[in-house]
Structure formats: C-alpha cells, structure tokens
Amino acid sequence: MEQLLLTADRIVLDRSNARKMRDKDSLSSLKASILEHGIIQAITVRPPEAADRDLEGDRYRVFAGARRHQAVTELIAEGKLPTDFLIPALLKNVGDTAADEMSLAENILRRAMRPVDEFKAFSRMADAGASAEEIALRFGQTVRFVQGRMALGRLHPEILDAFDRDEINFEAATAYTIEPDPERQLEVFNSLKGSWNRNNAYHIKEALTGKGVKANSKVAAFIGETNYLTAGGKVTHDLFEDHSYWTSADVIERLKGERVAAIKNELLADGWSFVTTVEELECNYWEMRRHVPDVSGMSDDDAKRLDEISVAIESFSGMDEDELTEEEREEYERLNEEYEDLSDKQTGTYSAELKAKLGVLIRTDNSYAIEYGMSYPGAKFGNLDDNGKKATDPLKLSAPVLSELGKAATAALAEAVEAKPDLALAFLATSIEIGNDATLGKGRPSRLHVERVGYGGSTGEARTFSAAFEHYAGMEADELKLALAKLAAETVDLTEEWFQHRWLEDAKRYDARRAALDAFGASVIGHFDPDSFFASSKKPIIAAAYKEITGEELKDGKKADMAALAADAARKTGWLPEGLRTAGYGLKKPAKSKKK
C-alpha cells in the first residue's frame, strides 16, 4: 500500500464506489469540517488505467472517499481552497470486486450511505459470485440481512428510483421483493399509480400474491403444508417478515374443498345429523346455537354457565374490533378466559342421541375451527326433520324482506327529523346520551358517532374545524336549527342491517323503530312498497296478510297473482307489516263496489 498526495484534478470517481451521495446538507457539513480541520481520513484510490492518462499525467480512481473529493472540488470552485490543495490518498492495487467490497464496508460502518447504493452494491457482489453467507461473514451482518439487501438491489430500476426519490417508503419497497420477476413488480407498481395503496406494503403484497395466503395463516394450517407442496403449490418467501406466501390459488381452493369433504364424510359417519360450512348456511352464523356435550367431572351449574358463556361470546362474533368499546373488549376477553377455565373441567363427549339431533359447523369464514353441537335458529331437539335440517317458520320474513322494511322506516324517520328542527335537537341529544349503550341490548336509531360524523356533513365539502365552526356560529338561531335538523336526519338508521349489527332481537328492533317513529309522528305509509314486499315474500306470508287485510282466505295459485292481490289490498287499506306499525296505525276499510 502506497501513500500519495494528489490534487483534486488528478482524481476521478471509480465505478466501484458504493456511494452516490446526493445529500447536500451532509456535503455542506463535510466542507465546513475540511475548512476547519483539513482532511482527517485519507481517500483510497486504484492505480491509473490506460484511459486515465492525459497531458497533465496520471489520474487515479477513488473508490472510497468520493464525498471528500467532491467537497474539496467544490471548495476550490468556490475559491475557499487553492487549486493545488493536496488530498491524502492510499493507493491499493485491487480488482473490481475487492474495490466494491472495500467501498461498501467503509460506508456500512458509517451507515450514512444512500440505501439504494447499498442495495445495488450487495447485488453486484452476488452477481460476481459471492454467496449471501460469504458476504454476511465479510461485513458482520446476518445472512437474512444480506439476502434482503440483495433482493432490494434486484428490484425493477423504476421502483428503486422511486424509492431513491422518496416516492415510496422502505416498507413499500421491501413488499415488492416477494415477487422475483422485475416486470411483474413494475406491472403492480404501475397499477397502483395515483393510489395511496402504492405506499402500503399490505396492499402491494396482496396485489402481487393475488388470492394467495400466508404460510402461517389458519387456512394454511387447515390444508397442511405437506399437502400443499405435494400438490405442486408454489411458495414465495418474504425476507422482511417471519412468514412466506402460498401463491397457487387454484391449489389452495382445491385442497380446501377436499379437506372439507373429508371432514364431512368422517363426521357424518360418526353419527352427526349435519355437517356444513359457514358459506353453506341458510342463516347468519350468529343465529346458530352451540350445545354443550354430556359431561363428567363438571357440576350442573358449571355446565349451565358454559352454555351461557358460549351464547354471550357468539354475540361478539360479527363485530369489527375497532367498533368495540374498551369495556366490551375487556368483557369479551373475560368471557373467553372463563370459557377456557370451565372447558378444562369438561371430560365428556356428545352422546349418540345428541349427535343425531345436532350438527357440526366448519368455520371456513375465518378461523377454520370445527364447532360441534350446533343447531339452527329456532330449532329444538324435537324440531329437526329426518335429515337433521332446521325446521323453518312458514311465516318468518326473509332477510331481503326485513332489509326493505328497515330502509322504509329509515326514510320515513329521516324525513320527519328534517321537518321538525326542535325535535331534531332532542333526537340529537338522545342519540349522544345512549350512544355508549348501543351494543348492550338497546336500540339506537342513528349512526351518529360522537368521535366523527361523516366528512363535512351535508355541505358536500371537507372543512376544517375553524371553518365549519365559523359557518355555524354565524347563523341565526332558526337557521341553525334547520341546519342541525338536516345533519341529524343524515344520522338516522332504522335499517335491518344496522339493528342486526347491534344484535337486537326482533321484538327489540320493532320497539326501537316504533319508539323513534312515534316520537316524531312519522308515517311509513308513503315509503312502504307493498308490491316489492309481497313479491319478495313467501306464499304463507302473502295469504296471512291478505286474510288480515280483507278477512277472506286467499286462494292458492301463482305467487305473482297472489302478491298482486295482496299488494292492491294493502294500498287501499294502508296495511303495514308488524315491524312498521306505529301508534296511529289502523286499517282503513276498503271502498265497497257499487251494485248495479
């Protein structure tokens, strides 16, 4: 190794220099340091090549210390250093790979180099034949760290450039490494252009893997890794997470179906009356009931409590976690702990008699757990048919019909709230007061959330707090009442979807709707569509309604004809289904036809 003193014009940047620094603030700090203290650490250069000679003599290529050379060059141009300022240099006769390693090692130790340069440097070393293990050993890093940097260095150049310009963050860049094909990376990158998802690692991985699943997911455990690999399933590793992805969606779906079929055959052969998946249910999952088995080693009180807890836990099953209050989360956790403690005492099994009356549910919607001892809503042990299916109530309204009724009630109350500003204030106060009790068995006929209400209310624009407050504060009292009434009307929700979300029984849903409608004297007549109602209802419902309206039996025939007759009678008399009947409800007598 030889020590030299070189002027700035005798030094050129070597292609192996790992750093391509663009940080102006960092360079300014270095220039100030050189003016104050001189160059403390010598740069490292390679011997001149044939192309590095000019009329002035040899030029040396710097592969470690390019920033120091650039800082001196700028200081000379600024007149702060003389043109013949000497830069200390160490001459090392090394090849491209060794020079690359030395440049990278220097910058890794300082940890201030641009990340993209670091990624590319690791990739160049790998392309030159060095293994990840060898590179990790040389630089004191883990193999996983090196593999991750190598994968980042092989990203499509457009993605690397976007990361270098801070258009995407580090997590987004790492997400693209799960796809080894740069063209596929670019395809997804371009598809997310203009979307906030472009900087969201989760959505990037989702776009790259399609309908694939994580190898540590519940569906993967349900299928089994050996089965997946044996079936030819492909695996993509995530170098920046503790899992990999199964990307063969067709294989996943086929194996899942085969696993479900095998479980069904086994359990049906074991004597269960039915085995079904959540997707195959003819009702909502939360309507199902679980029955505890015959037990030994458990008291009657414990068995009863276990059954009560299972029902209570099921009431949380369809709720989003972010909609639960802190008290509800604590209650849910407490119930689960108590359930597990009681389950530990349970040593019995389902008897053959119970199996013949109950069934098994395979939770293919999320957990892929197998839930034993299930019965359909309303089904009692003596109320199952020969095939173990649920016994249905012929007069029970279907979900679509209930949905339409809820929408009609919502429209009626919203219209009434907007029309009565004084009462709208009371409606608003009441909604706020009972808001925290909405999931505790009480109906709340409004989607009002104290934390956040829409995005700018009825104005159609997004305003700051100051702008909105100034707007409303400048209103006269009557004008403000009208504005508040309109905002309150936009919170109204009496729909079936909203009330079912709050897990209310039919009677409580009806009572909550009636109470809200009666408070405003709101009429549902103008919003109820009898044609749609009866067209969507079953024959027994149509016949029962017709008899209630007219007092006459409706002859069985084509459903469309029966529905038309019932709808016509409902329009003439103002008939409403039970769930929409308010305090002033009463049937009008149909006009009698004149006799000739």
XYZ file of C-alpha atoms in Angstrom:
596
model
C 0.000 0.000 0.000
C 1.431 3.387 -1.025
C 0.608 6.809 0.384
C 0.119 9.702 -2.039
C -0.774 13.393 -2.030
C -2.956 14.235 -5.022
C -4.597 17.392 -6.309
C -8.338 17.259 -6.995
C -7.937 17.320 -10.780
C -5.867 14.095 -10.643
C -8.761 12.140 -9.072
C -11.815 10.676 -10.824
C -14.764 8.658 -9.430
C -14.341 4.900 -9.719
C -17.264 2.775 -10.979
C -16.951 0.605 -7.858
C -17.619 3.421 -5.409
C -20.701 2.274 -3.495
C -21.848 5.773 -2.554
C -23.617 8.102 -4.993
C -24.298 10.845 -2.458
C -26.946 13.477 -3.163
C -27.414 14.748 0.382
C -26.490 18.439 0.085
C -26.784 19.090 3.815
C -24.369 16.257 4.578
C -21.872 17.566 1.969
C -22.093 21.088 3.396
C -21.207 19.772 6.843
C -18.224 17.898 5.395
C -16.974 21.035 3.574
C -17.147 23.015 6.814
C -15.161 20.278 8.579
C -12.458 20.276 5.885
C -12.069 24.063 6.108
C -11.762 23.806 9.888
C -9.693 20.647 10.329
C -8.496 19.589 6.886
C -8.975 16.029 5.579
C -8.723 13.725 8.581
C -9.112 10.380 6.772
C -7.280 9.639 3.539
C -9.215 8.580 0.474
C -8.462 5.238 -1.223
C -7.614 5.070 -4.926
C -6.746 2.490 -7.565
C -3.710 2.688 -9.901
C -4.307 4.560 -13.192
C -5.587 2.609 -16.154
C -4.561 3.259 -19.754
C -7.507 5.557 -20.284
C -6.643 7.562 -17.158
C -3.648 9.431 -18.647
C -3.793 12.918 -20.163
C -1.289 15.702 -20.940
C -1.027 16.526 -17.249
C -0.138 12.924 -16.257
C -1.900 10.080 -14.447
C -5.365 10.245 -12.898
C -6.339 7.980 -10.004
C -9.759 6.405 -9.449
C -11.214 6.906 -5.954
C -13.332 4.013 -4.711
C -13.520 5.032 -1.046
C -13.792 8.722 -0.217
C -15.678 10.219 -3.153
C -17.524 12.676 -0.882
C -14.261 14.056 0.458
C -13.018 14.514 -3.114
C -16.293 16.187 -4.156
C -16.190 18.510 -1.128
C -12.644 19.645 -1.962
C -13.565 20.183 -5.634
C -16.477 22.424 -4.658
C -14.406 24.377 -2.136
C -11.792 25.051 -4.849
C -14.537 26.199 -7.242
C -15.867 28.493 -4.505
C -12.396 29.962 -4.000
C -12.175 28.709 -0.433
C -9.270 26.336 -1.163
C -6.319 26.743 -3.573
C -6.318 24.754 -6.834
C -3.200 22.914 -5.716
C -4.734 21.713 -2.427
C -3.322 18.266 -1.698
C -5.597 15.369 -0.781
C -4.029 12.444 1.157
C -4.653 9.131 -0.609
C -3.846 5.430 -0.145
C -3.036 3.547 -3.347
C -4.343 -0.016 -3.435
C -3.971 -2.332 -6.398
C -7.281 -4.215 -6.205
C -9.767 -5.650 -8.677
C -13.380 -4.558 -9.197
C -14.884 -6.974 -6.672
C -12.407 -6.135 -3.909
C -12.841 -2.408 -4.552
C -16.614 -2.804 -4.362
C -16.307 -4.653 -1.045
C -13.960 -2.081 0.487
C -16.197 0.820 -0.589
C -19.267 -0.939 0.772
C -17.570 -1.889 4.038
C -16.483 1.695 4.691
C -19.976 3.039 4.086
C -21.775 0.313 6.052
C -19.619 1.090 9.073
C -20.637 4.739 8.803
C -24.268 3.764 7.979
C -24.870 7.078 6.192
C -24.796 5.940 2.570
C -27.877 6.056 0.386
C -29.894 2.840 0.821
C -30.245 2.260 -2.933
C -26.454 2.324 -3.340
C -26.148 -0.217 -0.550
C -28.739 -2.499 -2.192
C -27.009 -2.361 -5.569
C -23.568 -2.947 -4.090
C -24.675 -6.170 -2.388
C -26.322 -7.320 -5.622
C -23.158 -6.641 -7.653
C -21.125 -8.733 -5.232
C -23.639 -11.573 -5.516
C -23.573 -11.308 -9.305
C -19.785 -11.567 -9.129
C -20.155 -14.977 -7.480
C -20.194 -14.256 -3.735
C -22.813 -16.139 -1.718
C -25.051 -14.477 0.852
C -23.217 -16.386 3.583
C -19.832 -15.146 2.381
C -20.984 -11.543 2.129
C -22.600 -11.710 5.571
C -19.344 -13.040 7.063
C -17.244 -10.302 5.453
C -19.420 -7.447 6.700
C -20.567 -8.803 10.048
C -24.228 -8.953 9.037
C -26.812 -11.725 9.232
C -27.482 -13.829 6.155
C -31.115 -12.664 6.183
C -29.998 -9.015 6.183
C -27.775 -9.618 3.157
C -30.452 -11.617 1.310
C -32.928 -8.788 1.873
C -30.498 -6.169 0.513
C -29.691 -8.357 -2.472
C -33.405 -8.715 -3.226
C -33.898 -4.949 -2.942
C -30.965 -4.382 -5.280
C -32.688 -6.567 -7.903
C -35.953 -4.616 -7.852
C -37.031 -3.082 -11.133
C -34.975 0.104 -11.737
C -38.110 2.274 -11.817
C -39.120 1.062 -8.354
C -35.612 1.608 -6.989
C -35.585 5.081 -8.498
C -38.962 5.864 -6.907
C -37.612 4.742 -3.523
C -34.450 6.814 -4.020
C -36.630 9.883 -4.648
C -38.713 9.131 -1.527
C -41.838 8.479 -3.615
C -42.311 5.156 -1.820
C -41.142 4.218 1.662
C -38.840 1.386 2.746
C -41.719 -0.941 3.715
C -43.321 -0.488 0.292
C -40.007 -1.251 -1.436
C -39.499 -4.428 0.605
C -43.029 -5.591 -0.289
C -42.042 -5.885 -3.957
C -39.239 -8.351 -3.127
C -41.729 -11.197 -2.615
C -42.042 -11.244 -6.423
C -38.694 -12.149 -8.081
C -39.805 -11.076 -11.578
C -38.951 -7.354 -12.099
C -41.525 -6.996 -14.872
C -44.292 -8.298 -12.616
C -43.069 -5.886 -9.933
C -43.334 -2.988 -12.376
C -46.792 -4.101 -13.512
C -48.141 -3.895 -9.956
C -46.198 -0.686 -9.285
C -47.805 0.998 -12.296
C -51.269 -0.364 -11.463
C -51.112 1.399 -8.086
C -50.046 4.735 -9.554
C -52.047 7.613 -8.098
C -53.376 5.451 -5.254
C -52.396 5.670 -1.601
C -52.023 1.880 -1.781
C -48.825 2.440 -3.754
C -47.103 3.171 -0.456
C -48.912 0.475 1.527
C -46.930 -2.753 1.948
C -50.024 -4.857 2.743
C -51.850 -3.893 -0.449
C -48.703 -4.283 -2.557
C -48.224 -7.850 -1.310
C -51.921 -8.544 -1.823
C -51.674 -7.341 -5.425
C -48.558 -9.455 -6.047
C -49.854 -12.673 -4.478
C -53.447 -12.438 -5.742
C -55.570 -14.940 -3.827
C -52.553 -16.467 -2.154
C -52.333 -16.876 1.620
C -49.644 -16.584 4.264
C -47.947 -19.856 5.112
C -48.712 -19.256 8.797
C -52.399 -18.461 8.200
C -55.281 -20.524 9.552
C -56.333 -21.723 6.117
C -52.759 -22.941 5.520
C -52.844 -24.879 8.790
C -56.229 -26.312 7.780
C -54.817 -27.588 4.478
C -51.373 -28.644 5.712
C -48.003 -27.633 4.268
C -47.117 -31.163 3.146
C -50.373 -31.492 1.225
C -49.829 -28.118 -0.436
C -46.261 -28.816 -1.532
C -47.118 -32.349 -2.663
C -49.884 -30.892 -4.837
C -47.345 -28.641 -6.557
C -48.130 -25.439 -4.679
C -45.602 -22.636 -5.013
C -44.076 -20.756 -2.083
C -42.682 -17.210 -2.130
C -40.537 -16.140 0.810
C -40.790 -12.752 2.473
C -37.277 -11.746 3.502
C -38.571 -8.932 5.707
C -41.236 -10.832 7.650
C -41.360 -14.090 9.602
C -43.500 -15.887 7.043
C -43.785 -16.854 3.401
C -46.695 -16.889 0.937
C -48.542 -19.686 -0.775
C -49.272 -18.241 -4.204
C -51.002 -21.138 -6.031
C -54.612 -20.031 -5.500
C -56.079 -22.882 -7.558
C -54.225 -25.470 -5.484
C -55.347 -23.786 -2.253
C -59.035 -23.820 -3.242
C -58.906 -27.434 -4.429
C -57.197 -28.704 -1.279
C -59.533 -26.699 0.929
C -62.531 -28.307 -0.769
C -61.033 -31.772 -0.431
C -60.291 -31.198 3.263
C -63.855 -30.018 3.930
C -65.286 -33.038 2.080
C -63.110 -35.446 4.073
C -64.184 -33.890 7.389
C -67.843 -34.037 6.382
C -67.651 -37.711 5.451
C -65.885 -38.580 8.681
C -68.291 -36.700 10.954
C -71.460 -37.829 9.184
C -70.241 -41.412 9.515
C -69.747 -40.703 13.220
C -73.475 -40.013 13.601
C -73.807 -36.203 13.416
C -77.091 -35.080 11.846
C -75.450 -32.485 9.591
C -72.045 -31.015 8.790
C -71.852 -27.665 6.999
C -69.577 -24.723 6.305
C -70.378 -21.092 7.049
C -70.770 -20.374 3.322
C -73.382 -23.114 3.018
C -75.556 -21.852 5.885
C -79.063 -20.671 5.075
C -78.925 -18.286 8.011
C -76.396 -15.978 9.649
C -73.649 -17.692 11.633
C -74.512 -15.761 14.780
C -78.045 -17.222 14.702
C -76.672 -20.734 15.238
C -76.608 -22.137 18.766
C -73.976 -24.351 20.349
C -74.953 -27.034 22.883
C -72.512 -28.423 25.415
C -71.958 -32.196 25.427
C -72.756 -34.687 28.128
C -70.032 -34.155 30.701
C -68.492 -35.822 33.670
C -66.418 -34.023 36.251
C -68.482 -30.847 35.824
C -71.288 -29.604 38.029
C -74.714 -28.753 36.674
C -74.068 -25.085 37.462
C -70.769 -25.139 35.530
C -72.417 -26.824 32.551
C -75.194 -24.219 32.555
C -72.679 -21.387 32.830
C -70.624 -22.819 29.968
C -73.703 -22.761 27.746
C -74.470 -19.157 28.773
C -70.927 -18.012 28.023
C -70.891 -19.642 24.600
C -74.032 -17.697 23.658
C -72.542 -14.455 25.018
C -69.298 -14.953 23.088
C -71.219 -15.593 19.867
C -72.853 -12.169 20.198
C -69.434 -10.621 19.507
C -68.599 -12.797 16.501
C -69.729 -10.423 13.745
C -68.484 -7.175 15.271
C -65.473 -5.264 13.997
C -62.813 -4.916 16.678
C -62.465 -1.158 16.122
C -66.172 -0.689 16.901
C -65.940 -2.280 20.340
C -65.569 -0.047 23.371
C -62.784 -0.699 25.852
C -65.336 -2.175 28.265
C -66.661 -4.515 25.566
C -63.155 -5.718 24.692
C -62.457 -6.433 28.357
C -65.766 -8.284 28.674
C -65.018 -10.367 25.563
C -61.585 -11.337 26.892
C -63.027 -12.145 30.323
C -65.709 -14.391 28.799
C -63.116 -16.277 26.756
C -60.919 -16.835 29.798
C -63.868 -18.105 31.837
C -64.940 -20.360 28.966
C -61.475 -21.907 28.751
C -61.331 -22.433 32.525
C -64.685 -24.214 32.531
C -63.800 -26.223 29.427
C -60.795 -27.626 31.240
C -63.229 -29.334 33.651
C -65.111 -30.929 30.769
C -64.177 -34.528 30.093
C -67.336 -35.868 28.492
C -68.393 -36.328 24.893
C -71.546 -35.911 22.831
C -73.817 -38.904 23.159
C -75.121 -40.742 20.096
C -78.570 -39.316 20.831
C -77.245 -35.728 20.855
C -75.220 -36.290 17.676
C -78.362 -37.489 15.904
C -80.062 -34.175 16.724
C -77.166 -31.727 16.421
C -74.572 -30.922 13.802
C -71.076 -29.601 13.160
C -70.026 -26.264 11.659
C -66.712 -25.812 9.837
C -65.619 -22.166 10.220
C -64.343 -21.654 6.678
C -65.014 -17.912 7.029
C -62.067 -17.163 9.303
C -60.686 -19.491 11.981
C -61.181 -22.857 10.206
C -62.116 -24.258 13.588
C -64.620 -27.109 13.869
C -67.560 -26.301 16.139
C -69.526 -29.285 17.459
C -73.048 -29.493 18.872
C -74.625 -26.817 16.661
C -78.329 -26.304 15.967
C -80.170 -23.990 13.585
C -82.041 -20.899 14.863
C -85.403 -21.773 16.326
C -84.693 -25.489 16.098
C -85.404 -27.563 19.171
C -84.380 -31.161 19.593
C -87.826 -32.270 18.511
C -87.984 -29.711 15.726
C -85.483 -31.174 13.238
C -86.613 -33.091 10.175
C -85.413 -36.571 9.230
C -82.333 -35.117 7.548
C -81.353 -33.062 10.565
C -82.192 -29.802 8.791
C -83.727 -26.802 10.503
C -87.484 -26.629 10.864
C -88.490 -23.270 9.411
C -91.356 -20.998 10.389
C -93.528 -20.536 7.262
C -94.423 -17.022 8.411
C -90.874 -15.880 9.142
C -89.884 -12.959 6.914
C -86.790 -13.457 4.794
C -83.646 -11.339 5.170
C -84.255 -9.354 1.937
C -87.781 -8.519 3.046
C -86.628 -7.410 6.500
C -83.970 -5.296 4.787
C -86.574 -3.466 2.700
C -88.730 -2.782 5.757
C -85.795 -1.258 7.600
C -85.000 1.005 4.660
C -88.589 2.214 4.513
C -88.545 3.048 8.221
C -85.214 4.861 7.830
C -86.534 7.058 5.027
C -89.671 7.933 6.998
C -87.835 8.940 10.172
C -85.155 10.891 8.308
C -87.892 12.889 6.556
C -89.608 13.584 9.870
C -86.420 14.626 11.691
C -85.503 17.081 8.974
C -89.007 18.567 9.017
C -89.063 19.159 12.801
C -85.924 21.048 13.880
C -86.946 21.470 17.520
C -87.413 17.743 17.963
C -84.262 17.126 15.940
C -82.332 18.758 18.781
C -83.891 16.332 21.261
C -83.161 13.470 18.850
C -79.531 14.525 18.648
C -79.164 14.819 22.439
C -80.816 11.446 22.997
C -78.616 9.741 20.385
C -75.497 11.088 22.051
C -76.676 10.116 25.535
C -77.413 6.487 24.665
C -74.534 6.072 22.230
C -72.350 4.130 24.646
C -75.161 1.675 25.382
C -75.839 0.847 21.738
C -74.372 -2.644 21.916
C -75.820 -3.527 25.302
C -79.330 -4.535 24.199
C -80.677 -1.058 23.457
C -81.642 0.191 20.025
C -80.100 3.378 18.677
C -81.978 4.734 15.627
C -78.995 6.727 14.422
C -75.497 6.142 13.122
C -74.271 9.221 14.941
C -70.792 8.754 16.403
C -69.507 11.369 18.788
C -65.958 10.702 17.601
C -66.625 11.504 13.936
C -69.687 12.334 11.873
C -69.186 11.982 8.122
C -66.843 14.128 6.073
C -68.198 17.650 6.106
C -71.849 16.836 6.922
C -74.472 17.873 4.404
C -72.346 20.620 2.854
C -70.618 18.234 0.466
C -67.234 19.738 1.264
C -64.435 18.883 3.667
C -63.848 21.798 6.040
C -61.549 22.415 8.943
C -62.988 22.769 12.441
C -62.440 26.531 12.368
C -64.171 26.957 9.008
C -67.151 24.791 9.999
C -67.493 26.450 13.407
C -67.365 29.924 11.873
C -70.063 28.881 9.395
C -72.489 27.622 12.029
C -71.650 30.318 14.594
C -72.703 32.968 12.079
C -76.203 31.535 11.704
C -79.345 32.901 13.307
C -80.990 30.556 15.830
C -83.742 29.385 13.480
C -81.304 28.900 10.616
C -79.013 26.874 12.878
C -81.930 24.680 13.937
C -82.688 23.906 10.316
C -79.042 23.061 9.592
C -78.792 20.873 12.670
C -82.041 19.117 11.790
C -80.656 18.259 8.355
C -77.418 16.940 9.869
C -79.341 14.925 12.473
C -81.564 13.471 9.730
C -78.458 12.193 7.965
C -77.590 10.084 11.025
C -80.915 8.224 11.029
C -80.661 4.466 10.533
C -83.514 2.074 11.246
C -82.343 -0.492 8.681
C -82.273 -4.195 9.397
C -78.545 -4.226 8.688
C -77.892 -1.609 11.388
C -80.062 -3.265 14.018
C -78.735 -6.747 13.261
C -75.245 -5.306 13.554
C -76.245 -4.356 17.094
C -77.586 -7.879 17.729
C -81.156 -6.929 18.667
C -83.937 -9.495 18.794
C -86.990 -8.952 16.557
C -89.121 -7.525 19.366
C -86.442 -5.051 20.409
C -85.850 -3.958 16.823
C -89.575 -3.358 16.326
C -89.890 -1.498 19.641
C -86.885 0.724 18.879
C -88.254 1.602 15.442
C -91.759 2.303 16.750
C -90.450 4.478 19.579
C -88.407 6.625 17.206
C -91.164 6.916 14.596
C -93.828 7.657 17.222
C -91.655 10.359 18.797
C -91.881 12.319 15.545
C -95.300 11.144 14.440
C -93.567 9.806 11.323
C -95.684 7.866 8.845
C -94.181 4.966 6.905
C -97.124 4.644 4.506
C -95.567 6.750 1.780
C -92.262 4.859 1.971
C -93.544 1.276 2.200
C -93.703 -0.534 -1.157
C -96.354 -3.307 -0.934
C -95.540 -4.596 -4.437
C -91.909 -5.182 -3.526
C -92.820 -6.594 -0.113
C -95.214 -9.249 -1.365
C -93.162 -10.091 -4.458
C -90.278 -10.960 -2.113
C -92.397 -12.830 0.450
C -93.392 -16.485 0.619
C -96.921 -17.653 -0.141
C -97.910 -18.277 3.512
C -96.956 -14.679 4.372
C -98.954 -13.329 1.437
C -102.000 -15.410 2.375
C -101.820 -14.462 6.067
C -101.539 -10.755 5.240
C -104.440 -10.898 2.777
C -106.683 -12.532 5.362
C -105.704 -9.913 7.942
C -106.496 -7.127 5.456
C -109.731 -8.477 3.979
C -110.884 -11.155 6.392
C -111.007 -13.576 3.495
C -108.935 -16.577 2.533
C -106.696 -16.088 -0.492
C -106.977 -18.936 -2.938
C -103.654 -20.684 -3.568
C -102.331 -20.037 -7.037
C -99.389 -18.453 -8.799
C -97.320 -16.462 -6.377
C -97.230 -13.396 -8.654
C -101.033 -13.294 -8.818
C -101.365 -13.724 -5.054
C -98.783 -10.985 -4.438
C -100.588 -8.578 -6.768
C -103.926 -9.100 -4.971
C -102.359 -8.633 -1.529
C -100.417 -5.522 -2.621
C -103.567 -3.946 -4.044
C -105.457 -4.631 -0.814
C -102.596 -3.201 1.264
C -102.547 0.028 -0.744
C -106.299 0.538 -0.350
C -106.298 -0.047 3.411
C -102.896 1.319 4.473
C -101.801 -2.103 5.713
C -98.265 -2.362 7.089
C -96.189 -5.331 8.294
C -95.890 -5.614 12.068
C -92.402 -4.116 12.190
C -93.622 -0.819 10.682
C -96.804 -0.305 12.710
C -96.683 2.844 14.816
C -99.049 4.201 17.481
C -101.514 5.616 14.961
C -101.663 2.533 12.799
C -105.070 1.274 11.752
C -106.560 -0.350 8.686
C -108.903 1.679 6.537
C -111.998 -0.060 5.289
C -111.781 -0.728 1.555
C -114.345 1.078 -0.555
C -117.284 -1.132 -1.480
C -118.065 -1.524 -5.119
C -121.424 -0.112 -6.216
C -124.034 -2.630 -7.226
C -125.823 -2.063 -10.466
